Tab-separated table of C-alpha atoms and ligand atoms in Angstrom:
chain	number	residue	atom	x	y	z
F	1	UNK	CA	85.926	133.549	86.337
F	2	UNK	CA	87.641	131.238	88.519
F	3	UNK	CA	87.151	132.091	92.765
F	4	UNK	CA	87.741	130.124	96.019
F	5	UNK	CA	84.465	130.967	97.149
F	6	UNK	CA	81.390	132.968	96.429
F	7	UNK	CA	79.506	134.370	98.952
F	8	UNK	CA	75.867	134.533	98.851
F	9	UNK	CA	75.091	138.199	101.022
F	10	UNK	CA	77.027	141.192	102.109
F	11	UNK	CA	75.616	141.648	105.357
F	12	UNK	CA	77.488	141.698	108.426
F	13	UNK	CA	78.061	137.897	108.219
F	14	UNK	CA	78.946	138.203	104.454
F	15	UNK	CA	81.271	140.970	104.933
F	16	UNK	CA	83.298	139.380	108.053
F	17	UNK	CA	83.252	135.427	105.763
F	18	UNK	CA	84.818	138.451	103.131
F	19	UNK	CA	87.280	139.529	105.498
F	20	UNK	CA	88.521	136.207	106.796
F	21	UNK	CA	88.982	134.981	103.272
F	22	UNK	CA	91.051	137.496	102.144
F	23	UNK	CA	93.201	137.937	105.035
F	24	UNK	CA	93.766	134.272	104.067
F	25	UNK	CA	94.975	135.062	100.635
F	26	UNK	CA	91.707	133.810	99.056
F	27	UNK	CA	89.942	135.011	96.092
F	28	UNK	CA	86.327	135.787	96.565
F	29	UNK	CA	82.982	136.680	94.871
F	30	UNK	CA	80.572	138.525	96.939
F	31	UNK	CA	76.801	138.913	95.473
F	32	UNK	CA	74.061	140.991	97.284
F	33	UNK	CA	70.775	142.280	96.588
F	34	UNK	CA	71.635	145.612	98.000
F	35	UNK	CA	68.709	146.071	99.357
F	36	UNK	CA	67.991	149.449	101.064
F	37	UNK	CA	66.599	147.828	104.343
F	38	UNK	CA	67.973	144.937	106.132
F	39	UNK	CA	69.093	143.578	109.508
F	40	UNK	CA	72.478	144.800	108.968
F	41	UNK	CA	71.849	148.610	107.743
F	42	UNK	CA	69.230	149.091	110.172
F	43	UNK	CA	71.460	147.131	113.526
F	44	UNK	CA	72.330	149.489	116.088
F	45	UNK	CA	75.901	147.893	116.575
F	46	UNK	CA	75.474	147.390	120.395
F	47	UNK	CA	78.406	145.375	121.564
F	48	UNK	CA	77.544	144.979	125.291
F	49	UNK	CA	80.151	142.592	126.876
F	50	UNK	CA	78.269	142.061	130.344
F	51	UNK	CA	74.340	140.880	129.822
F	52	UNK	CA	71.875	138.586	130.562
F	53	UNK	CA	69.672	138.387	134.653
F	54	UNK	CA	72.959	137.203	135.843
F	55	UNK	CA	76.090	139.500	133.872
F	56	UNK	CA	77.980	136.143	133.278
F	57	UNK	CA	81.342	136.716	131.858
F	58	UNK	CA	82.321	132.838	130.087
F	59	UNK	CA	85.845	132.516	129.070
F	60	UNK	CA	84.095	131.903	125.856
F	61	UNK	CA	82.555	135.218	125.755
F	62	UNK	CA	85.777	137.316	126.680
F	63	UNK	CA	87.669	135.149	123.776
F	64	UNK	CA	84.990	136.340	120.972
F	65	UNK	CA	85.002	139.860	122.630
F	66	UNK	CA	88.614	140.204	122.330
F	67	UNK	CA	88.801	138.521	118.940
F	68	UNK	CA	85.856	141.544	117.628
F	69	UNK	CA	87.336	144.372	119.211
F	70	UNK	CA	90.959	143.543	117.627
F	71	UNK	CA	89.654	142.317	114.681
F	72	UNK	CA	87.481	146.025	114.458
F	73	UNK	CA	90.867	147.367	115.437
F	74	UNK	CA	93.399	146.510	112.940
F	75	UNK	CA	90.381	146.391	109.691
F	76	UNK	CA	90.533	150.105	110.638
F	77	UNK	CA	94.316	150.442	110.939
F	78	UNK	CA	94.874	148.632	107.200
F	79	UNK	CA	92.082	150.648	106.070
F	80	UNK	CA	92.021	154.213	107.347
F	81	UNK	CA	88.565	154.045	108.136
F	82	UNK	CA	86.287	154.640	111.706
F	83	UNK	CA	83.244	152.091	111.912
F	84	UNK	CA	83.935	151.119	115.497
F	85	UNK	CA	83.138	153.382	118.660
F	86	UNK	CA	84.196	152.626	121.875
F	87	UNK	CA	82.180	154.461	123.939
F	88	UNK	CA	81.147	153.572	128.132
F	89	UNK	CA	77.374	151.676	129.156
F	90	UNK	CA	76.020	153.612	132.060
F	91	UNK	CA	73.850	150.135	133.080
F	92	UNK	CA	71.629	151.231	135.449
F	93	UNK	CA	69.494	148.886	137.317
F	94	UNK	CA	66.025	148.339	136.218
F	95	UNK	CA	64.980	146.910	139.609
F	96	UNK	CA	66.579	145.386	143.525
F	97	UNK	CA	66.714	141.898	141.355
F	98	UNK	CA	69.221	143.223	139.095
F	99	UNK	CA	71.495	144.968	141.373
F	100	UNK	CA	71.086	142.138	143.940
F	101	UNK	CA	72.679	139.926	140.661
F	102	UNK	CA	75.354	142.404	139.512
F	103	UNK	CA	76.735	142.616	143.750
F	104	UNK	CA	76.926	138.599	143.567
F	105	UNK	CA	78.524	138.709	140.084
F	106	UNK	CA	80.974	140.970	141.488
F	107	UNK	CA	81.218	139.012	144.740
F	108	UNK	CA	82.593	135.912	143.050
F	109	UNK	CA	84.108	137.417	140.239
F	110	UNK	CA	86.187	140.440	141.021
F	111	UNK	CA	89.456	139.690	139.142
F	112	UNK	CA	88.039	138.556	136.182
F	113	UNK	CA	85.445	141.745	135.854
F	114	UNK	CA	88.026	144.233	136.874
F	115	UNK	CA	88.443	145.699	133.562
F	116	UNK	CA	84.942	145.742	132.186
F	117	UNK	CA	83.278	148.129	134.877
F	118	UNK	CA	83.517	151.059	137.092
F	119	UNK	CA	81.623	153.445	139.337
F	120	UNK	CA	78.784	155.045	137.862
F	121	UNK	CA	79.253	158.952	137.147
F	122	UNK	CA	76.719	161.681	137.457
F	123	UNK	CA	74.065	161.989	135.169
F	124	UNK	CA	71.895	164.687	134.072
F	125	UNK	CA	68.974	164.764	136.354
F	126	UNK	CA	66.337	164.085	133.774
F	127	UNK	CA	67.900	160.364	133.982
F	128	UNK	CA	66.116	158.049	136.385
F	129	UNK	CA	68.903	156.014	138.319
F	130	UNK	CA	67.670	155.677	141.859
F	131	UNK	CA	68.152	152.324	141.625
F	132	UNK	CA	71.946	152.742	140.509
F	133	UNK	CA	74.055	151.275	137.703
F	134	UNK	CA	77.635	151.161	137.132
F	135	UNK	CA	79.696	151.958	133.880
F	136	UNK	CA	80.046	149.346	131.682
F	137	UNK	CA	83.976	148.999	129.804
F	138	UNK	CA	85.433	147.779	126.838
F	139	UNK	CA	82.075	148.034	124.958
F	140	UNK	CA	80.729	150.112	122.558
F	141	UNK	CA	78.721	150.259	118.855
F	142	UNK	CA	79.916	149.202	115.224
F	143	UNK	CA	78.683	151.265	112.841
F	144	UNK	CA	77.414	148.105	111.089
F	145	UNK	CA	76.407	150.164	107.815
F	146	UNK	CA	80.376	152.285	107.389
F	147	UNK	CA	81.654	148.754	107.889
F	148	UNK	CA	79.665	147.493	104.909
F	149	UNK	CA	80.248	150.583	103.001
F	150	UNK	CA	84.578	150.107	103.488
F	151	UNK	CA	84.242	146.299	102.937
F	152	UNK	CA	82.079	146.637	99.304
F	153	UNK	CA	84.498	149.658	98.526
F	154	UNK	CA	87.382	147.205	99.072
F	155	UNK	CA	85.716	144.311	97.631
F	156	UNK	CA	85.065	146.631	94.467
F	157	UNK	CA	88.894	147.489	94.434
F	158	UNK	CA	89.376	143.629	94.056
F	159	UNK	CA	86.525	143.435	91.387
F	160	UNK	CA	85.312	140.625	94.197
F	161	UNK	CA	81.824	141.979	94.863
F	162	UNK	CA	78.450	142.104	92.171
F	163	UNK	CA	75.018	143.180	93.065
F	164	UNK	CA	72.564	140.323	92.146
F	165	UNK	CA	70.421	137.805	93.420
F	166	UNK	CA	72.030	134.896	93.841
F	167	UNK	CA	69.594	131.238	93.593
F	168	UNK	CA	70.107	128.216	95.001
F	169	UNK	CA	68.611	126.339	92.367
F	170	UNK	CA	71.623	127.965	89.966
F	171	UNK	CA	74.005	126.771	91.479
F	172	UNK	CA	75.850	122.871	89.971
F	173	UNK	CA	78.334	120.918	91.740
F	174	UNK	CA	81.212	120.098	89.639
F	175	UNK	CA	84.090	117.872	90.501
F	176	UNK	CA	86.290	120.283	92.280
F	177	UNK	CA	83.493	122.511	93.816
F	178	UNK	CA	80.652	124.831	92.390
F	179	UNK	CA	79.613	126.414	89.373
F	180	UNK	CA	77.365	129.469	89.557
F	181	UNK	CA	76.583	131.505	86.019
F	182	UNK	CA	79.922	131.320	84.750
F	183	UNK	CA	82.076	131.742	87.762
F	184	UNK	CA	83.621	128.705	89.379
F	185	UNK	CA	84.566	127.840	92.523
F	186	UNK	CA	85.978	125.606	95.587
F	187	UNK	CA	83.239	127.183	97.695
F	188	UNK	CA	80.005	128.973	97.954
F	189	UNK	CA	78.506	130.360	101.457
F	190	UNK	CA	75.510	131.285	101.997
F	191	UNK	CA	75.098	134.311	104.250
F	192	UNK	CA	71.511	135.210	103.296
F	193	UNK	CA	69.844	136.567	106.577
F	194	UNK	CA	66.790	135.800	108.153
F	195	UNK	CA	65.499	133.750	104.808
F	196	UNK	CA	68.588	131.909	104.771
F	197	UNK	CA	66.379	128.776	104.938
F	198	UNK	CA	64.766	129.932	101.853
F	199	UNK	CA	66.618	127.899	99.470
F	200	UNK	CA	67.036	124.284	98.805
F	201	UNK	CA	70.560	123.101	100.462
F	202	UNK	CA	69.367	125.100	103.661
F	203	UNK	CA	65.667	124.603	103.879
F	204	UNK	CA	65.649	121.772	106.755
F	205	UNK	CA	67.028	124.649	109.063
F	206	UNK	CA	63.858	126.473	111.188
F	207	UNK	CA	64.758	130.423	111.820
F	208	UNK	CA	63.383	132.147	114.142
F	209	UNK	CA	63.554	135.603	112.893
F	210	UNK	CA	62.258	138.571	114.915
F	211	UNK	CA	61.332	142.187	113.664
F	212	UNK	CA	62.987	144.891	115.447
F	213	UNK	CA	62.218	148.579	115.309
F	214	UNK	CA	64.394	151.431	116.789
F	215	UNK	CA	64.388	155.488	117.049
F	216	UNK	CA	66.386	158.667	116.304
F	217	UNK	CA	65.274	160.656	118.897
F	218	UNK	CA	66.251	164.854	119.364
F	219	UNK	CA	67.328	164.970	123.097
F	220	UNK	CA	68.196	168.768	123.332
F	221	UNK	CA	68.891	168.113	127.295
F	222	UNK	CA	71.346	165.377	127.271
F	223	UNK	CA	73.507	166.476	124.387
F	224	UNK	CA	76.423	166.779	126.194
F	225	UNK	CA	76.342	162.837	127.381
F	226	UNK	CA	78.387	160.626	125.936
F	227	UNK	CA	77.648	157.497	127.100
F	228	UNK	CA	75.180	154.814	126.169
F	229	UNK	CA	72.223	154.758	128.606
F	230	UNK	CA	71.044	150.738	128.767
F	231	UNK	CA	68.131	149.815	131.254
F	232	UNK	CA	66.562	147.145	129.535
F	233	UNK	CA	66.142	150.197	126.533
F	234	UNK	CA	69.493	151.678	125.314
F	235	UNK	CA	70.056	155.104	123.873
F	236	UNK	CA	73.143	155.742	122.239
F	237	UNK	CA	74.177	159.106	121.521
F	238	UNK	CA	75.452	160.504	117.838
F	239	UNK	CA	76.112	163.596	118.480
F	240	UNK	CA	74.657	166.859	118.762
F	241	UNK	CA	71.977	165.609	121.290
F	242	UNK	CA	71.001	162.691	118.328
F	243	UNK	CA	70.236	159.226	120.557
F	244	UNK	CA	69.547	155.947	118.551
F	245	UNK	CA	66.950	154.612	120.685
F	246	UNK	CA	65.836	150.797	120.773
F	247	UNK	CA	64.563	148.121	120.663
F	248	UNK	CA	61.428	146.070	119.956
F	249	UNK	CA	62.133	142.436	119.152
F	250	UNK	CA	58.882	140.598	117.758
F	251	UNK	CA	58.686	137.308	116.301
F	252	UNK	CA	54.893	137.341	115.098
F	253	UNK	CA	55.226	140.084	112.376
F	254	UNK	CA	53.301	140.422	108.970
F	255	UNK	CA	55.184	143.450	107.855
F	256	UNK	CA	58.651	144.639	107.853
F	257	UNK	CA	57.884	148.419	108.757
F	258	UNK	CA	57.839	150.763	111.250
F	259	UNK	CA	54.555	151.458	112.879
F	260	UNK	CA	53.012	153.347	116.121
F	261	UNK	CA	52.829	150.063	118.356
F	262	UNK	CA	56.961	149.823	117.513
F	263	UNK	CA	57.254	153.206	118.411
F	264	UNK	CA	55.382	153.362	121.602
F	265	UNK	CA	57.548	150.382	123.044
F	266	UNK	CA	60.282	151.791	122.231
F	267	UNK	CA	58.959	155.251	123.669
F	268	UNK	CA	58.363	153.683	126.661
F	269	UNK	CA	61.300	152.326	127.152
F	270	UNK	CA	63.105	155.297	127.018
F	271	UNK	CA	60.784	157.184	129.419
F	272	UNK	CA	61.704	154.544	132.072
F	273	UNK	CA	65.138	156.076	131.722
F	274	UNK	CA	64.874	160.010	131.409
F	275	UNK	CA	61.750	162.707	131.281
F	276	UNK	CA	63.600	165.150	129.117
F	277	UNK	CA	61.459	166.247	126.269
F	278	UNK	CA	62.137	164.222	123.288
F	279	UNK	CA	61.448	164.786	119.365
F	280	UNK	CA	61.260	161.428	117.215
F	281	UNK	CA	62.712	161.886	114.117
F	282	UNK	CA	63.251	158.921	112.374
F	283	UNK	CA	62.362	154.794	112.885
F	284	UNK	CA	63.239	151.904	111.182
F	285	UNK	CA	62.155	148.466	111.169
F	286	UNK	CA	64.400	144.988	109.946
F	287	UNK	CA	64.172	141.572	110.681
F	288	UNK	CA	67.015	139.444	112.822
F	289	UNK	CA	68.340	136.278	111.575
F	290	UNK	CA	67.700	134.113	114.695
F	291	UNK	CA	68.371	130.785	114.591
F	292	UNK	CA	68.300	129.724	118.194
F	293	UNK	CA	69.022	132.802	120.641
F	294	UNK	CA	72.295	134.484	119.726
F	295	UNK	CA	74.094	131.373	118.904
F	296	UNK	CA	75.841	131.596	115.272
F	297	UNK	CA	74.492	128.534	112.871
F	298	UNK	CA	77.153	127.356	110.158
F	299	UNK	CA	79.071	124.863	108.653
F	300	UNK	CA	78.617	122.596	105.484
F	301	UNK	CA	76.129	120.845	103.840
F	302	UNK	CA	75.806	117.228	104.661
F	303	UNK	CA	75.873	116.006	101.484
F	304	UNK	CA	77.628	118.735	99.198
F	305	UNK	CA	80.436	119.893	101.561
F	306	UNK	CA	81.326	122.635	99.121
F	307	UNK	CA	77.896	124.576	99.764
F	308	UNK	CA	78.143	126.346	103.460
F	309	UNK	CA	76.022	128.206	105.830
F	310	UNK	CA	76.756	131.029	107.772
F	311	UNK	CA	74.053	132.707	109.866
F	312	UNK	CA	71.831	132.705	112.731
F	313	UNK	CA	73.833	136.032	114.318
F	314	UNK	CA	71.024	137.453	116.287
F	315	UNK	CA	71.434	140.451	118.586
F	316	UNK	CA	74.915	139.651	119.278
F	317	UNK	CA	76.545	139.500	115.761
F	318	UNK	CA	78.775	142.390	116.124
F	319	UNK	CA	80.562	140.833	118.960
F	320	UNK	CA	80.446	136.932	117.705
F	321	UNK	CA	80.248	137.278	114.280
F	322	UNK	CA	84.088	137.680	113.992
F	323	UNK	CA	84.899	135.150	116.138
F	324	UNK	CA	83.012	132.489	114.388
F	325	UNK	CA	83.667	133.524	110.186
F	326	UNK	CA	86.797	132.788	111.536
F	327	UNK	CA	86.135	129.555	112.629
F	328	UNK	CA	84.598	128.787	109.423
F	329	UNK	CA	87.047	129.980	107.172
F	330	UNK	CA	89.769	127.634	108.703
F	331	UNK	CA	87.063	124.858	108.613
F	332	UNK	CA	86.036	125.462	104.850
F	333	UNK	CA	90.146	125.825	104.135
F	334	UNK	CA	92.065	124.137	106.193
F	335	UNK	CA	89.645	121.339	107.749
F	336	UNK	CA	90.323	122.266	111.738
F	337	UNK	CA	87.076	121.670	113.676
F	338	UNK	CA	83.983	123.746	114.029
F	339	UNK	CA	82.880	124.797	117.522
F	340	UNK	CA	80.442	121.901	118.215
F	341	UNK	CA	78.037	124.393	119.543
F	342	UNK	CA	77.806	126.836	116.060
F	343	UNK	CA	77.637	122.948	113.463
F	344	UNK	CA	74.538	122.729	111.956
F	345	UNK	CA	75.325	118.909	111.591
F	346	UNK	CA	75.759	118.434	114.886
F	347	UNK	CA	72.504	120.414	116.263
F	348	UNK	CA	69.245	119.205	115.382
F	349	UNK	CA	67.876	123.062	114.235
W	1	FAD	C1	66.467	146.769	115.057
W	1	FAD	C2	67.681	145.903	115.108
W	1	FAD	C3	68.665	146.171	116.054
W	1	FAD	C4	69.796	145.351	116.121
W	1	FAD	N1	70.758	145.664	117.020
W	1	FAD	C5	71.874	144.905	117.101
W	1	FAD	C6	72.899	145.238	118.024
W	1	FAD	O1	72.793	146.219	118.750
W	1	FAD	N2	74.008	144.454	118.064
W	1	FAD	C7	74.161	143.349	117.250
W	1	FAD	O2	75.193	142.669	117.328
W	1	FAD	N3	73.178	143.010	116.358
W	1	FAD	C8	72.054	143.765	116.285
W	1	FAD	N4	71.077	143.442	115.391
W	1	FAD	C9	71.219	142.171	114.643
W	1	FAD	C10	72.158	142.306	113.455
W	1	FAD	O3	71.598	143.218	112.570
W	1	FAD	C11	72.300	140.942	112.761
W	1	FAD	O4	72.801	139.949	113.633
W	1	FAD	C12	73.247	140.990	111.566
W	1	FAD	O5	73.320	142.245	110.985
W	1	FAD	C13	72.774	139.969	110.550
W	1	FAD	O6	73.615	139.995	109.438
W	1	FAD	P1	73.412	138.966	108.234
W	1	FAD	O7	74.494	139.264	107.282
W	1	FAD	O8	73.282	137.592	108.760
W	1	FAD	O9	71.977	139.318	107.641
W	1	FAD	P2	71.483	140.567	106.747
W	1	FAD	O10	71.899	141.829	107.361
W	1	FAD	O11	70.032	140.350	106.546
W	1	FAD	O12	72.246	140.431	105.394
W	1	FAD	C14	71.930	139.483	104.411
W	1	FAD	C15	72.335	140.060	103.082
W	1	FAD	O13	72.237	139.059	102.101
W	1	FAD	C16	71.531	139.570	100.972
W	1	FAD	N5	70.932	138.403	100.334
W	1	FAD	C17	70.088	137.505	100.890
W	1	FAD	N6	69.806	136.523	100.026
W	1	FAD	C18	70.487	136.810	98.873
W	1	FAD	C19	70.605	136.155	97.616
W	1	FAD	N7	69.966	135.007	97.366
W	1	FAD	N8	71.375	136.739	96.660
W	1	FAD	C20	72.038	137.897	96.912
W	1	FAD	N9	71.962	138.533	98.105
W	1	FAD	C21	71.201	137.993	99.073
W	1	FAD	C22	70.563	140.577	101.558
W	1	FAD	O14	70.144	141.494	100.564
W	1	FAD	C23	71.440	141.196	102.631
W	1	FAD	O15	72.234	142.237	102.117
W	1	FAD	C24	69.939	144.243	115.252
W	1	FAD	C25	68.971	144.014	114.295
W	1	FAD	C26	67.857	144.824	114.217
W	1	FAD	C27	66.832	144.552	113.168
């Protein structure tokens, strides 16, 4: 079998290097573990276009947030298919700090935030906003594991995609790329997750990954909202009074489960935010691929420049992720530049 590139991983990063390929004409192999639990399955999706203490809005941000919400856009066009909600952020302030920050922001911004807020509504009166908040636009949450579930379909269609596990120390160079098993090709990127340093073209690369637990949570009282509640937690709602409620972040973990500490965080996050009696119903626990904070890692290796990396998304995948495979793609096939920040041979990581 003869490919332009394999891909090592059909998480969120392997499924948007996927995407990027194709729409570029490419033939691919995808091969995953398909693994019941990982970052990707278990991500709650956020995209949150104004964060951080002081709700900076870069140029670079609002290019990458435009890029992921059209991108999101027209997958679902060409594929009849829903993964991406837009749906309002009631942000309410967690203390004077915060609100102080968000008047300045707005102070010596006001054109260029114009279309990403508005007042804040009424809430139900379980919800704790004395402090205040405003709505939050042009976010919302990708339903990170329908998105997987359209691209393998597709992938399947193409017979592009194979469940395996995929070793380093199988793959050859030959003299016009790689040779894995008996599949050849120009390319091979790895998109492995938070052990993407776990194999021996990557392994100079330090990750940082960090466990993260979140909630479904039975919220009888606010099922009629239909925004997502952040105040340092989040709760987004799914319907019939459903909230997915997060998140702990954790880098010293010896387990990848959910336990009572996880849930008690996340518990009492979400009791900053509203007193309405709430049922637990389900948690989950997965582990981030964090390189250095949310900055996507990639680029090729610096002696095999066939062999690629694409990683490091963090909490902010959903809305950079795009953005960046992108990048890649054109780097990997066409040879235009990778953003200096994102080139692993140009950070010392
Ligand atoms: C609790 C939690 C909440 C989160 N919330 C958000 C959020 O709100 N917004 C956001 O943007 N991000 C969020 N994230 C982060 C997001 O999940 C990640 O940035 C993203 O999904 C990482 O995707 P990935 O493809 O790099 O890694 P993964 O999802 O880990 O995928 C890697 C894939 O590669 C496969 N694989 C690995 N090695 C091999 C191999 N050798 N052979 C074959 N297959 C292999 C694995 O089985 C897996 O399927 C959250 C994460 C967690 C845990």
């Amino acid at each position: 079998m003869k490919v332009d590139a394999i891909i090592v991983g059909q998480g969120l990063a392997g499924s948007l290097m996927a995407w990027q390929l194709l729409r570029g004409n490419l033939r691919v192999l995808v091969v995953d573990r398909d693994e019941a639990v990982t970052s990707s399955k278990v991500a709650a999706g956020l995209l949150t276009p104004l964060t951080g203490s002081r709700f900076n809005l870069s140029e670079a941000v609002i290019e990458r947030l435009n890029y992921a919400l059209n991108f999101y856009w027209e997958l679902e066009n060409d594929h009849d298919a829903k993964f991406f909600h837009h749906q309002t952020i009631a942000r309410l302030f967690r203390n004077p700090r915060e609100k102080k920050a968000w008047e300045d922001r707005l102070r010596k911004d006001p054109g260029k935030l114009e279309e990403f807020h508005s007042p804040l509504g009424a809430l139900d009166e379980s919800i704790t906003a004395t402090g205040g908040g405003f709505e939050m636009k042009r976010g919302g949450w990708l339903d990170v594991p329908q998105f997987l579930e359209v691209t393998r379909q597709h992938l399947l269609e193409r017979i592009s995609y194979a469940i395996g596990d995929l070793s380093a120390d199988d793959v050859s160079m030959t003299d016009t790329g790689v040779r894995w098993k008996n599949v050849e090709a120009s390319k091979i990127i790895f998109c492995e997750g938070w052990m993407g340093n776990q194999n021996r073209f990557f392994d100079w690369i330090t990750m940082h990954p960090a466990l993260g637990e979140i909630l479904d949570l039975k919220i009888p009282a606010l099922e009629s909202e239909k925004r997502i509640i952040n105040s340092g937690g989040w709760m987004i709602p799914r319907g019939n009074g459903i909230f997915r409620a997060g998140s702990t972040y954790r880098h010293d973990f010896d387990r990848i489960e959910p336990s009572d500490e996880g849930e008690a965080e996340v518990m009492q996050k979400i009791r900053s935010i509203t007193s309405a009696p709430i049922e637990v119903i389900d948690r989950r626990a997965a582990v981030r691929p964090i390189i250095k904070r949310s900055q996507v890692f990639m680029g090729v290796h610096p002696e095999h420049s066939n062999v690629a990396f694409l990683n490091g998304l963090g909490s902010k995948g959903v809305m950079n992720g795009p953005w960046y495979a992108a990048r890649l793609a054109q780097h990997l096939f066409t040879n235009a530049p990778l953003p200096e920040e994102a080139d692993i041979r140009s950070n010392l990581i």
